[in-house]
mmCIF file with all atom_site columns, C-alpha atoms in Angstrom:
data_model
loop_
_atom_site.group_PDB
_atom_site.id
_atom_site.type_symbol
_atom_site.label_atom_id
_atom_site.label_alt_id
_atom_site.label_comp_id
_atom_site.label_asym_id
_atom_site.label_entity_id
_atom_site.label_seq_id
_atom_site.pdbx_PDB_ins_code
_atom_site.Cartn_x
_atom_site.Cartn_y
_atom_site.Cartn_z
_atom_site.occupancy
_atom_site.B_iso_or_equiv
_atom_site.pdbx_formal_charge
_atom_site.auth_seq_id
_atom_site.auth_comp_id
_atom_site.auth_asym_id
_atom_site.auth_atom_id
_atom_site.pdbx_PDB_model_num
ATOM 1   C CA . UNK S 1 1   ? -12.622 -6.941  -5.889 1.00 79.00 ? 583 UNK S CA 1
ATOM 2   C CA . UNK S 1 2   ? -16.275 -8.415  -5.459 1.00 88.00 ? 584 UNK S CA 1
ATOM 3   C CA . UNK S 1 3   ? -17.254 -9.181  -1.966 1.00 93.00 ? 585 UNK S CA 1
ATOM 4   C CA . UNK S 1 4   ? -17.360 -12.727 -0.645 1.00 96.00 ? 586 UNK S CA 1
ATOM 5   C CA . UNK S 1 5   ? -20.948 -14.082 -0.745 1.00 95.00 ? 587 UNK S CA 1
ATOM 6   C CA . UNK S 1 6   ? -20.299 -16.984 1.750  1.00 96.00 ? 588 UNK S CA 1
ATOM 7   C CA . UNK S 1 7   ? -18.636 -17.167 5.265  1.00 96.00 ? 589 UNK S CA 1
ATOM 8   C CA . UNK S 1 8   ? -15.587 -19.210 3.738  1.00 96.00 ? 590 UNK S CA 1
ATOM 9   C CA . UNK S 1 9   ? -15.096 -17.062 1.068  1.00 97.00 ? 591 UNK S CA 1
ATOM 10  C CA . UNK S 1 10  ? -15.110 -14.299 3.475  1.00 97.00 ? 592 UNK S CA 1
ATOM 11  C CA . UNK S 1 11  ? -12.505 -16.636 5.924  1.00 97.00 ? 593 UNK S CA 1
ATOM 12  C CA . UNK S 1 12  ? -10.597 -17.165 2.518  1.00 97.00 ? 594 UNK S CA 1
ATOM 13  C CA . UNK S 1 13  ? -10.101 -13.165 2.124  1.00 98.00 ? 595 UNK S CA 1
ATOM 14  C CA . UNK S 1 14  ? -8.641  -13.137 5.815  1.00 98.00 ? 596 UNK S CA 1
ATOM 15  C CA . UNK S 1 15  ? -6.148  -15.989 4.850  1.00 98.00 ? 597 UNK S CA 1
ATOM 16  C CA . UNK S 1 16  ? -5.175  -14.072 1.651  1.00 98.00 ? 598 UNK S CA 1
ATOM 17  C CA . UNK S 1 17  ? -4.453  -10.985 3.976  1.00 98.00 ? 599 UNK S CA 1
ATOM 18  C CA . UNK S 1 18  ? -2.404  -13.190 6.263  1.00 97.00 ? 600 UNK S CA 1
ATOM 19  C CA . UNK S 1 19  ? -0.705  -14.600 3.407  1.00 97.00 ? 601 UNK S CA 1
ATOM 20  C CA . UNK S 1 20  ? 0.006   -11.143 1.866  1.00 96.00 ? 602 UNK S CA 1
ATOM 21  C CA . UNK S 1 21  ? 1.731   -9.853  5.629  1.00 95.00 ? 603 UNK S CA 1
ATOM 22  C CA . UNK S 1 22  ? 3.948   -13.072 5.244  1.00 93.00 ? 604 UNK S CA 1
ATOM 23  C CA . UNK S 1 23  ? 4.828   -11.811 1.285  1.00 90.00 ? 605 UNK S CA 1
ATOM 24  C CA . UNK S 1 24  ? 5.510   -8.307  2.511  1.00 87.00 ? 606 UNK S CA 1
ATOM 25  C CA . UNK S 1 25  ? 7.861   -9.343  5.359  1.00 86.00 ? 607 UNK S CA 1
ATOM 26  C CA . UNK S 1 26  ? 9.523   -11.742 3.022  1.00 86.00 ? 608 UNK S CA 1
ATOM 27  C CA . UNK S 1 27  ? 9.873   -8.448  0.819  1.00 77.00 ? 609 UNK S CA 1
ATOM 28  C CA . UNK S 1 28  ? 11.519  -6.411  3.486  1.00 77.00 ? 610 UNK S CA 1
ATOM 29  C CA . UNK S 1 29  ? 14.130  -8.971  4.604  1.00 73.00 ? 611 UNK S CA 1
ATOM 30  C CA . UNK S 1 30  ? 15.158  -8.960  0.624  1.00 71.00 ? 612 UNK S CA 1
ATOM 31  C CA . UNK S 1 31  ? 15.186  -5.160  0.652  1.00 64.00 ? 613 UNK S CA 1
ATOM 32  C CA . UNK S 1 32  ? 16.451  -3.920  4.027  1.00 59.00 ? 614 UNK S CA 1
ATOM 33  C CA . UNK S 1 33  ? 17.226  -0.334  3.641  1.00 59.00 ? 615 UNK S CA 1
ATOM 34  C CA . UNK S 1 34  ? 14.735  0.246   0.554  1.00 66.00 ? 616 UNK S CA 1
ATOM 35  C CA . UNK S 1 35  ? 12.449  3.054   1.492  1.00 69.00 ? 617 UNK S CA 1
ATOM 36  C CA . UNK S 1 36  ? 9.044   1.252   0.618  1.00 66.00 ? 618 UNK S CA 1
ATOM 37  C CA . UNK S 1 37  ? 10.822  -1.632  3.509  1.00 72.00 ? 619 UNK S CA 1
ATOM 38  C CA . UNK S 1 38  ? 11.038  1.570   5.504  1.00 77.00 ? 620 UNK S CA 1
ATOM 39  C CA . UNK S 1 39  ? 7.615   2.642   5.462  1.00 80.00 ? 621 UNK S CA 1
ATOM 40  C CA . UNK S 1 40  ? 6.736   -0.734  5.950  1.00 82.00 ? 622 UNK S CA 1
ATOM 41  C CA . UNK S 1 41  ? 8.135   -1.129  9.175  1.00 84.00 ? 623 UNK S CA 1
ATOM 42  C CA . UNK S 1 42  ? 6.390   1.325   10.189 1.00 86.00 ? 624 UNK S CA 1
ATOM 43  C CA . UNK S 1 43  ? 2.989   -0.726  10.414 1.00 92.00 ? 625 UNK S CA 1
ATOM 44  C CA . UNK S 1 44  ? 3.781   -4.365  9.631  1.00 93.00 ? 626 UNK S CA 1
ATOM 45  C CA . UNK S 1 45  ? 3.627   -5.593  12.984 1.00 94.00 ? 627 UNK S CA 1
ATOM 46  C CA . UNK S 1 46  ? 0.600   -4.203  14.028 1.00 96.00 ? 628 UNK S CA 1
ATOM 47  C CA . UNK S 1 47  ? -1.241  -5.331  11.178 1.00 97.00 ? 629 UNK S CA 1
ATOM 48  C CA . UNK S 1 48  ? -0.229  -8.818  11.622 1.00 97.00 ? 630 UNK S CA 1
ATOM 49  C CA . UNK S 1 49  ? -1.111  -9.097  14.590 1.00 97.00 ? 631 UNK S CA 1
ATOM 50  C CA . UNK S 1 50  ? -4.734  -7.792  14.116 1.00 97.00 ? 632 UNK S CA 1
ATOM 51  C CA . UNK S 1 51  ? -5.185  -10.069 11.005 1.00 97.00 ? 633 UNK S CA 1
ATOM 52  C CA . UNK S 1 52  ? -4.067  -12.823 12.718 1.00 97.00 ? 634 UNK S CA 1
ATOM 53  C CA . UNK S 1 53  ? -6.340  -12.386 15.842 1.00 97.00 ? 635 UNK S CA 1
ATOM 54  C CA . UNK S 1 54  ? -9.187  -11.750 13.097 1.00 97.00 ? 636 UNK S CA 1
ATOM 55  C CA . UNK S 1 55  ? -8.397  -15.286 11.609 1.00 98.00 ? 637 UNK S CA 1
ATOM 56  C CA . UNK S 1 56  ? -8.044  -16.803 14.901 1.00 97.00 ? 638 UNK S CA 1
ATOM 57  C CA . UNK S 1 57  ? -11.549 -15.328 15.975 1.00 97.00 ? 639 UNK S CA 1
ATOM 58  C CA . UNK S 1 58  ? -12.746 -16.456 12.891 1.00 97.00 ? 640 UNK S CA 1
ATOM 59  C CA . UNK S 1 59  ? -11.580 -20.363 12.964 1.00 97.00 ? 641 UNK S CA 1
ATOM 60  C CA . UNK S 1 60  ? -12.243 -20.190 16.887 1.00 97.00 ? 642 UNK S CA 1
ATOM 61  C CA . UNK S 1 61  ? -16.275 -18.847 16.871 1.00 94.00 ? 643 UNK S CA 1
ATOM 62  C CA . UNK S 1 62  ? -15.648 -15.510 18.440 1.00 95.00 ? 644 UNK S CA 1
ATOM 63  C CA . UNK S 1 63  ? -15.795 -13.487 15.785 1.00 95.00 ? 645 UNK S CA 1
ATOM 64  C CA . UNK S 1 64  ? -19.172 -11.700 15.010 1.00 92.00 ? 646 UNK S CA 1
ATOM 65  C CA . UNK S 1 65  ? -19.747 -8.899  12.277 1.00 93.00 ? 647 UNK S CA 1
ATOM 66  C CA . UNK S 1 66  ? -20.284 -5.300  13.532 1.00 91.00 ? 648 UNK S CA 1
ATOM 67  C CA . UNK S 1 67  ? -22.630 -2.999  11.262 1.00 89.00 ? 649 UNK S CA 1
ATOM 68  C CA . UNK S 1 68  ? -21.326 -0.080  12.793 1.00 89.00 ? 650 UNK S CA 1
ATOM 69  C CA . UNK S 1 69  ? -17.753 -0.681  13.996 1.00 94.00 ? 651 UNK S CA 1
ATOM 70  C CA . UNK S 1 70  ? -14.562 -1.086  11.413 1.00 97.00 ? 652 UNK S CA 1
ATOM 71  C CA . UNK S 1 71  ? -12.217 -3.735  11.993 1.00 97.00 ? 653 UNK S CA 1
ATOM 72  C CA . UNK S 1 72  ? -8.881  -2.238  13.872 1.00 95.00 ? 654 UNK S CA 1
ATOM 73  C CA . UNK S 1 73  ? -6.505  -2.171  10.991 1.00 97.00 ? 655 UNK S CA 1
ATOM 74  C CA . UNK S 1 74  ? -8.707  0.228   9.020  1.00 97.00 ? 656 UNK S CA 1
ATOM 75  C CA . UNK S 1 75  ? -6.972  3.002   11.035 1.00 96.00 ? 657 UNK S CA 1
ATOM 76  C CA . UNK S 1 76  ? -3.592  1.719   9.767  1.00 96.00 ? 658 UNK S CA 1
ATOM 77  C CA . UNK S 1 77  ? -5.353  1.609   6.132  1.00 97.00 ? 659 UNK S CA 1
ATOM 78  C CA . UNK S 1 78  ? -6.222  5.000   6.339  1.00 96.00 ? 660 UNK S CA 1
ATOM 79  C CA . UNK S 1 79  ? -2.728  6.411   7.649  1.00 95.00 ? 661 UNK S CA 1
ATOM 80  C CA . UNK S 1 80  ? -0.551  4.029   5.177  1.00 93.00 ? 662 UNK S CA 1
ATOM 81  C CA . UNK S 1 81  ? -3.087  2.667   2.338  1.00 90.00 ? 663 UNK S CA 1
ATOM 82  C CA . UNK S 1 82  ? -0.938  4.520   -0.366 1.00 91.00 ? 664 UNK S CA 1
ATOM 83  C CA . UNK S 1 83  ? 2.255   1.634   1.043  1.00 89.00 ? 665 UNK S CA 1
ATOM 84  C CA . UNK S 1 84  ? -0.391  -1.181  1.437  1.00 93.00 ? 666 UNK S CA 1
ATOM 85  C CA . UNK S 1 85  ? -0.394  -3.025  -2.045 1.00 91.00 ? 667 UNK S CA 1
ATOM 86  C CA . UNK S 1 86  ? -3.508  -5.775  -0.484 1.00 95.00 ? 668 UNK S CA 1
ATOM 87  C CA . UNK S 1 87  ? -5.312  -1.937  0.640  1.00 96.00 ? 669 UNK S CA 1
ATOM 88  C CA . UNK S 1 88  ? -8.326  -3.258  -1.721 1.00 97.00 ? 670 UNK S CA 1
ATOM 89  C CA . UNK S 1 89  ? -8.368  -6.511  -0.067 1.00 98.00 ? 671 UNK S CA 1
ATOM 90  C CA . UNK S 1 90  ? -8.109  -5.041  3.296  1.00 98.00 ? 672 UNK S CA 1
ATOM 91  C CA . UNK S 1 91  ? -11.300 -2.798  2.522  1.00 97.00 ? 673 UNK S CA 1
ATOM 92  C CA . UNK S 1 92  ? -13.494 -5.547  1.033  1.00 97.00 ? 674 UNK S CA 1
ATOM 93  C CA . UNK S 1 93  ? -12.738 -7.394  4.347  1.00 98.00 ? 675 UNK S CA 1
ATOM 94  C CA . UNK S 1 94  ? -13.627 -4.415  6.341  1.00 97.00 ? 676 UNK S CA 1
ATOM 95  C CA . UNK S 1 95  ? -17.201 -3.690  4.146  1.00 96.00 ? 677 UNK S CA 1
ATOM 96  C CA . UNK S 1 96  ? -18.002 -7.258  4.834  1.00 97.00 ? 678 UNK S CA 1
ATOM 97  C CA . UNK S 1 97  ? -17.284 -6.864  8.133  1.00 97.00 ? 679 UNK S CA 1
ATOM 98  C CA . UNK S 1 98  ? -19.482 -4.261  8.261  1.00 95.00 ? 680 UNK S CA 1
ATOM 99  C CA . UNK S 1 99  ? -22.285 -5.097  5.897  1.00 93.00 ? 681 UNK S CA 1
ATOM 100 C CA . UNK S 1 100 ? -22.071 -8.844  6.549  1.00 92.00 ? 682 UNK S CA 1
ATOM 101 C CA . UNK S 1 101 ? -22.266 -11.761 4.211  1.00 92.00 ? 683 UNK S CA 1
#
C-alpha cells in the first residue's frame, strides 16, 4: 500500500479503516460463534473507538502528527495483526502518522 501524499488522502485512509471496523462487525453478527468472530471480539471495540476519535480529531483540527509516538491501536496491531485483515492499512496510517505527509 503506498502512503498518502496529501492530508485528504491521508483522512481518506482513516475513513477506509472506519469503514473496514463497520465490515468486520457486519462479519461477526453473520458469523456468531465462528472462531475468527471470536478473536475478533476480542479487540473490535477498542479499535473503533480509537479510529473513530482519530477521524474525529482529524475532521475537528486537533489532530497533529507525532514523529516519535505511534497511534494507540498499533498496540492492538501488534497483539492481533495476524486476525486484522486492514493490518496493512492500519500500518500505512500509523507510518504517516509518524513520518507525516
Amino acid at each position: 500500500m503506498n502512503d498518502p501524499k496529501t492530508w485528504d488522502e491521508y483522512l481518506d485512509l482513516v475513513h477506509q479503516a472506519v469503514y473496514e471496523i463497520d465490515e468486520m462487525r457486519a462479519c461477526i453478527d453473520e458469523d456468531a460463534g465462528d472462531e475468527d468472530a471470536e478473536i475478533y471480539i476480542q479487540f473490535i471495540d477498542p479499535l473503533d473507538a480509537q479510529l473513530r476519535k482519530l477521524f474525529d480529531d482529524m475532521t475537528s483540527d486537533r489532530y497533529e502528527f507525532q514523529h516519535d509516538t505511534d497511534l494507540p491501536f498499533m498496540a492492538i496491531v501488534q497483539r492481533y495483526g495476524r486476525a486484522i485483515p486492514f493490518r496493512t492499512l492500519l500500518e500505512t496510517i500509523n507510518r504517516t502518522h509518524r513520518k507525516g505527509v
